Amino acid sequence: MPAGPGVLARVRGASLLAPGVGWLVLFFVVPLAFIFVVSLGSRDALDRVTLANPSLENYVRAFEPRFIPTFLNSLRYAAITTILSLALGYPIAYWISRYGGRRKILLLIIVMLPFWTSYLIRTYSWVILLRDNGVVNSILQAVGIIDQPIILMNTDISVILGMVYGFLPFAILPLFVSIDRLDPTIVAAARDLYADGRRAFLHVTLPLTMPGIIAAALLTFIPALGDFVTPDLLGGPQTTTIAKNIQELFLAGRDWPYGAALGFILMAVTLVGTLVALRTLRREVVGGD
Amino acid sequence: MTEHHDRSSIDLEKELTRYMIERRVSRRYLLERIALVGGAAALAPVIAACSTGGGSAAPSAAATPAGSAPGASSAPSSASPAPAASPEGELNILNWTDYLADEVISSFEDLHGTKVTQSFFSTTDEMYAKLGDDGGDYDISFPISVDVPNMIEKGTLAKLDKSVLTNIGNLGSEWQDPGYDPGNTYTVPYMWWTTGVGYDPARLKGETPASSKALWDPRWAQHISMLDDWQEVFGLTLIQLGYDANTTDTKQLDEALALLEQQKPLVRTYSTDTIGTMTSGDIWIGHIWGADRFAIQETIPDFAYYIPEEGGIKGNDTIATFTGSPHPVAAQLFINHVLDAQNSAQNTNLIYYMGPNEAAKEFIDPAILEDPTINPSADIVAKLQELLALDQGVRDEYLSRWQELRG
């Protein structure tokens, strides 16, 4: 049996973990536990949370049919946003990594530039572009493609546009890191072995950058699933998301336990999805060699 | 502030500022506009000179005084006030920006030798947070009527001393015994407003609708907006059906839901940002808070607002003092001061809202009195209904139907 590291070294190692673990506990585990505890409670006559008769009733109520369409909306928006962000983000990240040269950092800063402006303002700017007499409709009419304005605002289109726009940088950054780390000589080797560009990409580049793709997908999908600001600002009657329902239960309904139960379920769905994705990721990385 | 913005950049800046302020709002957001909109309407020349407008002026104005915590200065005088009627030397008011006329405050200071300190908030949530359970350091603030029952039950509001409130008889008879605070025991109504329908006449091709049914008119399909507020939307629909806006009858609620489901395919958006949606050109006719029309008229001068002939929703806020008030005598005197006919009129003339003060009418600007959307005739007032704080179970019935509609 090889001797383990000394006690001192182990303590030192653990102390390095402390800030990260502390952060996670303080800002993830504690709030999550708090939400879970509240979700077991109920309301008193003044809408205050009481834990007098803890039960799982709120979880039963969480499966009421009214939440199905909004939950499906959330899933749909998050999935489409993730796919589009990857499809748009991959070529951009690839281009920056391969052809960015000395300007790589500058190009990455440009990717991050929108974050210098409030998300609300950036999202609201889409209204100016998409409304009936907005920029897009005016151009289409001036060019003669359409006679009457087409309705873009308050539709799935405006919501998805807004979300992809908002989440794209979250996809580009991990994709860039992953593509940039890929040793170009491996691709060159594939080419030497008579793979054409497409096959080299599909069989070498893509699998080797899979960790970046999965990280990008997670970083897009998770916040997109909980987004209600974008659908609220850019959406219409059909674009309500589950996060909006949860917000209404808290604020309009003043039913914190009920809202907490729905929130916890959403969190659980996200967590399970993340774990599945991470397992896949490990298999890709470990099983790849 | 910069002198010469071009028009479009002002609008954008205002819209964006407003947007950031208002996103988290429900119907309470209405009052946030008073500072921005009522003030803007009343002080149009000032706004014109000072071109960033109400939008950015209000938050910055709110920031400074709120920072100078009045609590520190009030500490000495909070030592158990004598039951005698001699007012304390200070009074702390927590208020919207531009919601009390300066003359009203200075005349109170002169009359009682009391120094008035105003602090400001920009959302009702902020107001309630600062007030806490007993008013904190504040003596006077302006709770919304629907929140009053809850505040009474929590012991936040102090009873009014009717022997001090010699002016309470100035209130119109319909305000003497409001449902949220029978007999005005804890609060006095301050200003009131309506929710109704607004439209751009140019878009409706000369139509002048009078009923809320215009919001169900298929000719305006995809150009109709409804408030993103369950109680306002159900209130309007229930009144259209001839029912009580606060009905507890679930069959009536089901009927209202069915009517709203019919309307949904015609609706472009459910939004509280009525100023943004109406001025975007996407919405031709919408369910709006009456006060928003002033801001919309800055972009669409002909923009029209009406209270549906079937009846509309009215709301009001109150002026109140608190169980933890550091200066209780001055607070009661101040409430009486605001009830004075001339003082009440001065406030209305500043913010373009009608108060409940019948005696004040002779001092109110005729332009306000003659505007039927601010000061509706008696038969329309008789048809207005108040949205009440609903019991938990009833509220759940509304909200679940609302979420069914929106799903």
XYZ file of C-alpha atoms in Angstrom:
696
model
C 0.000 0.000 0.000
C 1.456 3.340 -0.936
C 1.613 5.741 1.946
C -1.006 8.501 1.794
C -0.040 12.133 2.060
C 0.809 13.391 5.527
C -1.840 14.770 7.811
C -0.410 18.244 7.471
C -0.516 18.094 3.698
C -4.066 16.844 3.796
C -5.127 19.696 6.053
C -3.392 22.118 3.750
C -5.176 20.579 0.789
C -8.522 20.826 2.521
C -7.893 24.446 3.443
C -7.462 25.212 -0.234
C -10.930 23.832 -0.789
C -12.430 25.867 2.024
C -13.197 29.091 0.123
C -14.906 27.210 -2.697
C -16.837 24.919 -0.419
C -17.761 27.831 1.820
C -19.039 29.749 -1.142
C -21.109 26.815 -2.348
C -22.549 26.165 1.075
C -23.355 29.801 1.739
C -24.831 30.672 -1.630
C -26.178 27.361 -2.882
C -26.740 24.756 -0.194
C -28.131 27.113 2.444
C -30.611 28.892 0.139
C -31.639 25.565 -1.350
C -32.190 24.114 2.113
C -34.142 27.219 3.031
C -36.357 26.843 -0.035
C -36.890 23.184 0.779
C -37.881 23.901 4.382
C -40.282 26.643 3.311
C -41.775 24.330 0.687
C -42.837 21.931 3.440
C -44.725 24.623 5.308
C -47.978 26.446 4.808
C -49.410 29.937 5.230
C -51.120 31.427 8.240
C -54.018 33.856 7.862
C -51.614 36.762 7.335
C -49.697 34.880 4.625
C -46.714 34.272 6.853
C -44.910 30.977 6.411
C -45.579 28.518 9.192
C -43.994 25.132 9.712
C -46.598 23.995 12.216
C -47.823 21.107 10.049
C -45.037 20.229 7.649
C -46.224 18.175 4.681
C -45.519 17.399 1.063
C -48.864 18.810 -0.010
C -47.263 21.662 -1.959
C -45.419 19.106 -4.061
C -48.684 17.372 -4.881
C -50.217 20.713 -5.843
C -47.172 21.466 -7.990
C -48.404 18.921 -10.515
C -51.603 20.806 -11.270
C -52.297 20.864 -15.007
C -52.043 24.660 -15.248
C -48.281 24.449 -14.834
C -47.757 21.965 -17.685
C -47.933 24.427 -20.606
C -45.664 26.910 -18.875
C -43.188 24.218 -17.902
C -43.139 22.947 -21.487
C -42.620 26.523 -22.658
C -39.609 26.848 -20.364
C -38.139 23.561 -21.571
C -38.769 24.445 -25.198
C -37.228 27.905 -24.946
C -34.245 26.591 -23.005
C -33.665 23.747 -25.493
C -33.986 25.925 -28.592
C -31.856 28.639 -27.043
C -29.161 26.112 -26.160
C -29.103 24.546 -29.617
C -29.021 27.890 -31.398
C -26.394 29.278 -29.026
C -24.164 26.263 -29.702
C -24.760 26.417 -33.436
C -23.917 30.113 -33.532
C -21.304 30.057 -30.799
C -19.182 27.171 -32.062
C -18.152 28.750 -35.374
C -17.496 32.062 -33.627
C -15.366 30.427 -30.936
C -13.599 28.324 -33.560
C -12.853 31.328 -35.691
C -11.547 33.380 -32.764
C -9.324 30.504 -31.651
C -7.952 29.559 -35.058
C -7.858 32.873 -36.854
C -7.891 35.399 -34.023
C -4.125 35.522 -33.865
C -2.856 38.326 -31.707
C -6.341 39.808 -31.459
C -7.844 36.838 -29.611
C -8.150 38.724 -26.353
C -9.662 41.741 -28.059
C -12.189 39.514 -29.832
C -13.127 37.843 -26.558
C -13.585 41.234 -24.960
C -15.929 42.124 -27.818
C -17.917 38.978 -27.081
C -18.240 40.118 -23.482
C -18.909 43.740 -24.356
C -22.724 43.503 -24.136
C -22.386 42.685 -20.442
C -21.343 46.254 -19.855
C -24.957 47.237 -20.405
C -27.852 46.124 -18.232
C -29.613 43.007 -19.468
C -32.956 44.777 -19.221
C -31.826 47.604 -21.460
C -30.324 45.230 -24.003
C -33.470 43.148 -24.036
C -35.688 46.173 -24.267
C -33.721 47.338 -27.293
C -35.166 44.358 -29.155
C -38.568 45.970 -28.794
C -37.342 48.909 -30.824
C -36.094 46.523 -33.509
C -39.052 44.150 -33.586
C -42.173 46.241 -33.038
C -44.697 46.752 -35.854
C -43.136 50.009 -37.001
C -39.696 49.024 -35.762
C -36.422 48.766 -37.597
C -36.916 45.269 -39.028
C -40.427 45.887 -40.322
C -39.461 49.287 -41.737
C -36.586 47.767 -43.681
C -38.675 44.870 -44.989
C -41.369 47.303 -46.084
C -38.921 49.731 -47.663
C -37.332 46.917 -49.645
C -40.794 45.803 -50.710
C -40.720 42.313 -49.260
C -43.868 42.932 -47.231
C -46.784 45.388 -47.459
C -48.092 45.151 -43.938
C -45.894 44.876 -40.853
C -45.428 41.291 -39.758
C -45.918 40.612 -36.098
C -42.546 39.829 -34.555
C -42.894 41.255 -31.077
C -44.702 39.252 -28.412
C -44.160 35.953 -30.224
C -41.977 32.866 -29.840
C -39.639 34.458 -32.357
C -38.996 37.547 -30.264
C -38.552 35.499 -27.092
C -36.096 33.084 -28.683
C -34.180 35.889 -30.385
C -33.884 37.712 -27.090
C -32.786 34.623 -25.206
C -30.220 33.499 -27.780
C -28.853 37.014 -27.856
C -28.653 37.080 -24.077
C -27.076 33.668 -23.561
C -24.744 33.451 -26.551
C -21.673 34.781 -24.695
C -22.130 32.059 -22.059
C -21.799 29.503 -24.851
C -18.901 31.120 -26.685
C -16.510 31.356 -23.750
C -16.329 27.652 -22.744
C -16.350 26.650 -26.414
C -13.418 28.947 -27.040
C -11.406 27.546 -24.141
C -12.010 24.016 -25.321
C -11.236 24.688 -28.970
C -8.199 26.764 -28.107
C -6.720 23.942 -26.030
C -7.078 21.469 -28.878
C -3.642 20.653 -30.228
C -3.729 21.564 -33.959
C -1.193 18.821 -34.699
C -3.857 16.219 -33.848
C -6.065 17.596 -36.567
C -3.052 17.692 -38.863
C -2.443 14.031 -38.063
C -6.011 13.193 -39.052
C -5.494 15.007 -42.317
C -2.261 13.049 -42.867
C -4.308 9.895 -42.458
C -6.472 10.977 -45.401
C -9.413 12.414 -43.460
C -10.964 15.256 -45.396
C -11.796 18.495 -43.555
C -15.316 17.403 -42.697
C -14.278 14.009 -41.367
C -11.388 15.458 -39.423
C -13.811 17.861 -37.811
C -16.471 15.236 -37.070
C -14.100 12.543 -35.806
C -11.354 14.576 -34.176
C -12.194 18.203 -33.441
C -15.795 17.723 -32.364
C -15.218 14.807 -29.932
C -12.172 16.482 -28.444
C -14.065 19.716 -27.822
C -17.084 17.884 -26.405
C -16.270 19.012 -22.837
C -16.552 22.612 -24.021
C -19.792 21.875 -25.833
C -21.338 20.296 -22.756
C -20.131 23.097 -20.504
C -21.560 25.638 -22.942
C -24.837 23.747 -23.119
C -25.097 23.709 -19.325
C -24.222 27.364 -18.970
C -26.938 28.210 -21.475
C -29.634 25.706 -20.613
C -29.676 26.183 -16.856
C -30.225 29.940 -16.750
C -32.499 29.763 -19.798
C -34.752 27.292 -18.007
C -35.281 29.732 -15.178
C -35.544 32.856 -17.315
C -38.711 34.844 -17.006
C -37.440 38.333 -17.703
C -36.949 37.804 -21.439
C -40.330 36.143 -22.067
C -41.924 38.783 -19.886
C -40.385 41.684 -21.800
C -40.503 40.301 -25.312
C -43.234 37.681 -25.063
C -46.978 37.638 -25.551
C -50.017 35.763 -24.294
C -48.577 32.369 -25.268
C -45.053 32.710 -23.932
C -45.509 32.384 -20.175
C -42.800 30.333 -18.496
C -42.780 28.319 -15.286
C -40.472 30.869 -13.659
C -43.141 33.510 -14.176
C -45.673 31.227 -12.483
C -43.332 30.813 -9.546
C -42.819 34.552 -9.279
C -46.603 35.045 -9.295
C -47.093 32.493 -6.540
C -44.593 34.358 -4.385
C -45.670 37.932 -5.080
C -49.289 37.977 -6.252
C -50.356 34.792 -4.479
C -48.214 35.449 -1.400
C -47.974 31.669 -1.154
C -44.294 31.186 -0.420
C -44.493 27.466 0.421
C -46.261 26.691 -2.857
C -43.837 28.810 -4.870
C -40.921 27.255 -3.013
C -42.118 23.746 -3.882
C -42.325 24.598 -7.575
C -38.980 26.313 -7.397
C -37.428 23.315 -5.716
C -38.783 20.975 -8.386
C -37.362 23.201 -11.101
C -34.049 23.178 -9.259
C -34.166 19.375 -8.983
C -34.873 19.002 -12.692
C -31.941 21.274 -13.425
C -29.684 19.413 -11.022
C -30.516 15.993 -12.450
C -29.988 17.325 -15.961
C -26.629 18.737 -14.927
C -25.505 15.484 -13.326
C -26.483 13.495 -16.405
C -24.599 15.948 -18.589
C -21.537 15.841 -16.357
C -21.507 12.032 -16.374
C -21.654 12.090 -20.129
C -18.833 14.571 -20.062
C -16.693 12.289 -17.912
C -17.375 9.372 -20.168
C -16.352 11.450 -23.144
C -13.138 12.500 -21.479
C -12.210 9.287 -19.698
C -13.665 6.869 -22.221
C -12.103 8.772 -25.092
C -8.588 7.557 -24.425
C -28.306 67.733 -16.976
C -27.576 68.270 -20.634
C -29.580 70.972 -22.329
C -30.111 69.676 -25.816
C -30.976 66.072 -26.249
C -32.810 65.304 -29.403
C -36.335 64.102 -28.889
C -35.775 60.449 -29.662
C -32.879 60.054 -27.295
C -34.886 61.612 -24.500
C -37.686 59.191 -25.124
C -35.350 56.267 -25.173
C -33.625 57.319 -22.008
C -36.908 57.880 -20.242
C -38.340 54.639 -21.467
C -35.325 52.715 -20.360
C -35.142 54.341 -16.958
C -38.786 53.723 -16.463
C -38.417 50.181 -17.602
C -35.790 49.442 -15.044
C -37.850 50.934 -12.294
C -41.036 49.219 -13.184
C -40.270 45.679 -14.122
C -41.039 44.147 -10.778
C -44.321 45.842 -10.366
C -47.858 44.828 -10.141
C -50.690 47.270 -9.969
C -48.876 49.182 -7.292
C -46.623 50.420 -9.967
C -49.291 52.958 -10.735
C -48.241 55.157 -7.889
C -44.633 55.044 -8.874
C -45.706 57.017 -11.859
C -47.155 59.822 -9.867
C -43.742 61.201 -9.220
C -42.770 60.646 -12.822
C -45.982 61.260 -14.663
C -48.252 63.369 -12.523
C -45.318 65.569 -11.802
C -44.328 65.615 -15.446
C -47.803 66.604 -16.546
C -48.087 69.353 -13.993
C -44.593 70.616 -14.508
C -44.332 70.277 -18.262
C -42.378 73.539 -18.697
C -39.872 72.508 -16.074
C -39.432 69.130 -17.697
C -38.937 70.766 -21.047
C -36.154 72.885 -19.647
C -34.586 70.039 -17.780
C -34.582 67.565 -20.544
C -33.795 64.237 -18.972
C -37.349 64.450 -17.700
C -39.202 62.844 -14.862
C -37.762 59.446 -15.560
C -34.308 60.050 -14.262
C -35.100 62.995 -12.062
C -37.208 61.026 -9.651
C -34.763 58.320 -8.658
C -31.907 60.764 -8.227
C -34.047 63.065 -6.165
C -35.091 60.092 -4.083
C -31.565 58.987 -3.480
C -30.236 62.006 -1.667
C -32.730 62.606 1.096
C -33.263 58.899 1.712
C -29.586 58.605 2.462
C -29.687 61.196 5.226
C -31.386 58.953 7.724
C -33.860 61.044 9.638
C -33.738 58.527 12.447
C -30.527 59.903 13.873
C -31.874 63.388 14.304
C -35.164 62.205 15.712
C -33.714 60.110 18.491
C -33.658 62.792 21.216
C -37.254 63.824 20.728
C -38.571 60.287 20.745
C -38.250 60.111 24.533
C -41.826 59.390 25.611
C -43.970 62.216 24.236
C -46.302 63.896 26.658
C -49.959 63.102 26.086
C -50.552 66.837 25.852
C -51.233 68.243 22.408
C -48.081 70.301 22.009
C -46.432 69.086 18.808
C -42.864 67.835 18.718
C -40.194 69.873 16.976
C -39.784 67.404 14.143
C -41.808 65.273 11.735
C -40.460 62.566 9.424
C -42.401 61.823 6.256
C -41.735 58.860 3.985
C -43.126 59.795 0.607
C -43.156 59.504 -3.157
C -41.194 62.247 -4.897
C -43.367 65.335 -5.611
C -46.351 63.923 -3.799
C -46.936 66.733 -1.299
C -47.014 70.389 -2.329
C -44.140 72.403 -0.868
C -46.599 75.044 0.365
C -48.445 72.451 2.402
C -45.249 71.456 4.164
C -43.977 74.985 4.755
C -47.334 76.152 6.101
C -47.317 73.233 8.549
C -43.797 74.147 9.659
C -44.845 77.767 10.211
C -48.049 76.850 11.989
C -46.605 74.446 14.531
C -42.915 75.300 14.602
C -42.177 71.747 13.551
C -39.396 70.924 11.149
C -40.546 68.493 8.441
C -38.031 66.053 6.965
C -39.075 64.111 3.877
C -37.487 60.843 2.790
C -38.447 59.214 -0.464
C -39.136 55.800 -1.935
C -39.743 54.724 -5.503
C -41.722 51.503 -5.070
C -44.351 50.503 -2.568
C -42.208 47.515 -1.655
C -39.499 49.963 -0.661
C -41.985 51.962 1.387
C -43.224 48.918 3.291
C -39.682 47.679 3.839
C -38.634 51.026 5.323
C -41.725 51.202 7.511
C -41.188 47.735 8.951
C -43.689 46.576 11.565
C -44.138 49.869 13.409
C -43.171 52.649 11.004
C -39.514 52.726 12.005
C -38.270 56.298 12.179
C -41.179 57.645 10.190
C -44.261 59.470 11.359
C -46.235 59.747 8.134
C -46.493 57.661 4.987
C -48.917 56.673 2.265
C -50.023 53.002 2.302
C -52.196 51.753 -0.572
C -55.743 51.052 0.565
C -55.641 47.323 -0.229
C -52.681 46.901 2.111
C -54.314 48.720 4.992
C -56.258 45.780 6.532
C -53.075 43.731 6.751
C -51.183 46.630 8.341
C -53.940 47.147 10.890
C -53.856 43.476 11.787
C -50.080 43.528 12.148
C -50.309 46.533 14.466
C -48.329 48.819 12.170
C -50.854 51.639 11.951
C -51.683 53.913 14.878
C -55.279 54.908 15.554
C -56.192 58.409 14.505
C -57.159 60.888 17.193
C -60.465 62.208 15.888
C -60.376 65.083 18.399
C -57.318 66.387 16.516
C -58.739 65.680 13.043
C -61.087 68.627 12.991
C -60.976 68.730 9.179
C -62.134 65.157 8.643
C -65.610 66.424 7.784
C -64.118 67.782 4.538
C -64.066 64.252 3.129
C -66.812 63.472 0.649
C -69.541 61.260 2.077
C -68.394 58.281 -0.049
C -65.014 58.440 1.711
C -66.265 58.556 5.296
C -66.512 54.802 5.733
C -64.226 52.939 3.309
C -64.277 49.138 3.237
C -60.558 48.750 3.897
C -60.711 50.877 7.088
C -64.277 51.341 8.383
C -64.815 54.796 9.797
C -61.292 55.895 8.799
C -60.105 54.650 12.161
C -56.439 54.267 11.178
C -56.096 56.027 7.860
C -57.445 58.930 5.865
C -57.795 58.577 2.084
C -55.211 60.708 0.260
C -55.627 60.469 -3.534
C -57.639 58.210 -5.829
C -57.442 57.038 -9.418
C -59.127 54.751 -11.930
C -58.232 51.868 -14.219
C -59.922 51.799 -17.596
C -59.330 51.696 -21.317
C -57.021 53.841 -23.416
C -56.755 54.015 -27.179
C -55.088 55.819 -30.035
C -57.967 57.460 -31.992
C -55.964 57.487 -35.233
C -55.703 53.702 -35.123
C -59.352 53.052 -34.351
C -60.490 54.878 -37.504
C -62.793 57.324 -35.799
C -64.387 54.847 -33.412
C -65.041 56.161 -29.939
C -65.597 53.105 -27.777
C -67.273 53.479 -24.401
C -67.486 49.899 -23.200
C -64.756 47.569 -22.020
C -66.082 45.190 -24.701
C -63.959 47.173 -27.169
C -61.063 45.146 -25.756
C -62.767 42.071 -27.225
C -63.270 43.619 -30.678
C -61.792 41.307 -33.348
C -61.072 44.306 -35.565
C -58.249 45.258 -33.211
C -56.939 41.698 -32.987
C -53.229 41.544 -32.155
C -53.298 45.201 -31.186
C -55.023 44.830 -27.832
C -53.181 44.798 -24.530
C -54.331 43.814 -21.068
C -52.620 44.609 -17.798
C -50.416 41.856 -16.456
C -52.328 42.009 -13.201
C -54.771 39.291 -12.249
C -56.930 41.421 -10.015
C -57.318 44.281 -12.480
C -58.051 41.932 -15.403
C -60.625 39.881 -13.513
C -62.065 43.082 -12.040
C -62.681 44.603 -15.465
C -64.146 41.362 -16.825
C -66.407 40.757 -13.831
C -67.768 44.296 -14.052
C -68.436 43.793 -17.770
C -70.444 40.701 -16.841
C -72.371 42.763 -14.312
C -70.779 41.177 -11.264
C -68.917 42.454 -8.252
C -65.256 43.104 -9.057
C -64.288 41.234 -5.885
C -66.713 38.378 -6.267
C -66.145 35.266 -4.207
C -68.512 33.240 -6.385
C -66.395 30.734 -8.286
C -69.095 30.295 -10.947
C -68.841 33.985 -11.775
C -65.072 33.626 -11.847
C -65.396 30.714 -14.266
C -67.580 32.867 -16.498
C -64.998 35.623 -16.401
C -62.260 33.139 -17.223
C -64.260 31.834 -20.195
C -64.667 35.392 -21.464
C -60.955 36.036 -21.047
C -60.093 32.794 -22.848
C -62.188 34.072 -25.758
C -60.246 37.318 -25.705
C -56.799 35.766 -25.435
C -56.263 35.080 -29.177
C -56.898 38.771 -29.838
C -54.480 39.966 -27.155
C -51.006 40.987 -28.212
C -49.560 41.185 -24.725
C -50.381 41.183 -21.041
C -48.146 43.920 -19.708
C -47.933 46.473 -16.941
C -45.740 48.626 -19.158
C -48.699 50.327 -20.782
C -46.715 53.451 -21.605
C -44.146 51.359 -23.464
C -46.668 49.203 -25.308
C -49.069 52.006 -26.238
C -46.313 54.258 -27.557
C -44.593 51.430 -29.449
C -47.396 51.520 -32.009
C -48.104 47.808 -31.549
C -51.085 48.418 -29.302
C -54.081 50.403 -30.463
C -56.357 49.880 -27.514
C -55.409 48.711 -24.079
C -56.402 48.150 -20.494
C -54.425 50.835 -18.685
C -53.985 52.615 -15.401
C -55.619 55.985 -15.829
C -52.583 57.931 -14.668
C -50.438 56.492 -17.455
C -52.307 58.497 -20.054
C -50.349 61.654 -19.250
C -47.086 59.989 -20.202
C -48.628 58.358 -23.282
C -49.982 61.728 -24.386
C -46.445 63.057 -24.524
C -45.974 60.748 -27.523
C -49.577 60.454 -28.784
C -51.202 63.822 -28.003
C -54.687 62.620 -29.012
C -54.496 59.515 -26.864
C -57.887 58.952 -25.242
C -58.792 57.350 -21.947
C -62.203 56.312 -20.675
C -63.791 54.603 -17.744
C -65.942 51.807 -19.210
C -69.659 52.608 -19.195
C -70.305 49.338 -17.341
C -68.145 50.683 -14.542
C -64.469 50.827 -13.799
C -61.983 50.139 -11.060
C -60.952 52.822 -8.659
C -58.117 52.694 -6.206
C -56.740 55.000 -3.589
C -53.912 55.424 -1.191
C -54.083 56.688 2.334
C -52.143 58.874 4.700
C -51.348 57.211 7.981
C -49.186 57.302 11.075
C -47.609 54.407 12.907
C -47.489 52.730 16.291
C -43.751 53.385 16.499
C -44.006 56.973 15.328
C -41.343 59.112 17.084
C -43.512 62.242 16.855
C -47.119 61.120 17.312
C -48.633 64.498 18.142
C -47.142 66.256 15.154
C -48.165 63.304 12.979
C -51.840 63.597 13.892
C -51.689 67.348 13.380
C -50.097 66.852 9.976
C -52.843 64.489 8.835
C -55.360 67.117 9.871
C -53.334 69.729 7.996
C -53.504 67.680 4.784
C -57.279 67.353 5.228
C -57.586 71.138 5.086
C -59.504 72.142 1.958
C -56.893 74.496 0.524
C -53.987 72.213 1.323
C -55.719 69.260 -0.283
C -56.398 71.355 -3.385
C -52.753 72.392 -3.560
C -51.718 68.742 -3.574
C -54.208 67.885 -6.329
C -53.067 70.848 -8.395
C -49.516 69.534 -8.133
C -50.024 65.884 -8.980
C -53.222 65.850 -11.087
C -55.001 63.310 -8.938
C -58.355 63.875 -7.304
C -58.398 63.697 -3.558
C -61.405 62.613 -1.528
C -61.749 66.133 -0.155
C -65.148 67.585 -1.084
C -64.408 70.985 0.444
C -61.201 71.243 -1.600
C -63.035 71.342 -4.921
C -63.501 75.115 -4.986
C -59.713 75.562 -4.829
C -58.811 72.980 -7.460
C -57.645 74.054 -10.912
C -60.774 74.082 -13.156
C -58.881 72.217 -15.874
C -58.563 69.271 -13.505
C -62.143 69.471 -12.284
C -63.464 69.554 -15.844
C -61.466 66.521 -16.973
C -63.944 63.629 -16.724
C -61.110 61.121 -16.644
C -59.628 62.702 -13.500
C -62.853 63.925 -11.951
C -65.652 61.743 -13.341
C -69.287 62.713 -12.952
C -71.280 61.424 -10.005
C -73.081 58.721 -11.988
C -69.781 57.301 -13.226
C -68.244 57.494 -9.766
C -71.238 55.555 -8.493
C -70.309 52.719 -10.851
C -66.663 52.555 -9.796
C -65.612 49.593 -7.721
C -62.637 49.175 -5.461
C -60.354 46.168 -5.618
C -60.209 44.730 -2.121
C -57.641 42.665 -0.304
C -59.111 39.222 -0.857
C -59.039 36.392 1.611
C -56.360 33.836 0.977
C -58.678 31.137 -0.373
C -60.461 33.557 -2.684
C -57.175 34.985 -3.906
C -56.014 31.475 -4.748
C -59.169 30.950 -6.841
C -58.355 34.076 -8.830
C -54.684 33.322 -9.216
C -55.156 29.721 -10.332
C -57.594 30.859 -13.023
C -55.223 33.628 -14.025
C -52.398 31.155 -14.418
C -54.688 28.859 -16.373
C -55.456 31.766 -18.712
C -51.801 32.691 -19.100
C -50.518 29.139 -19.527
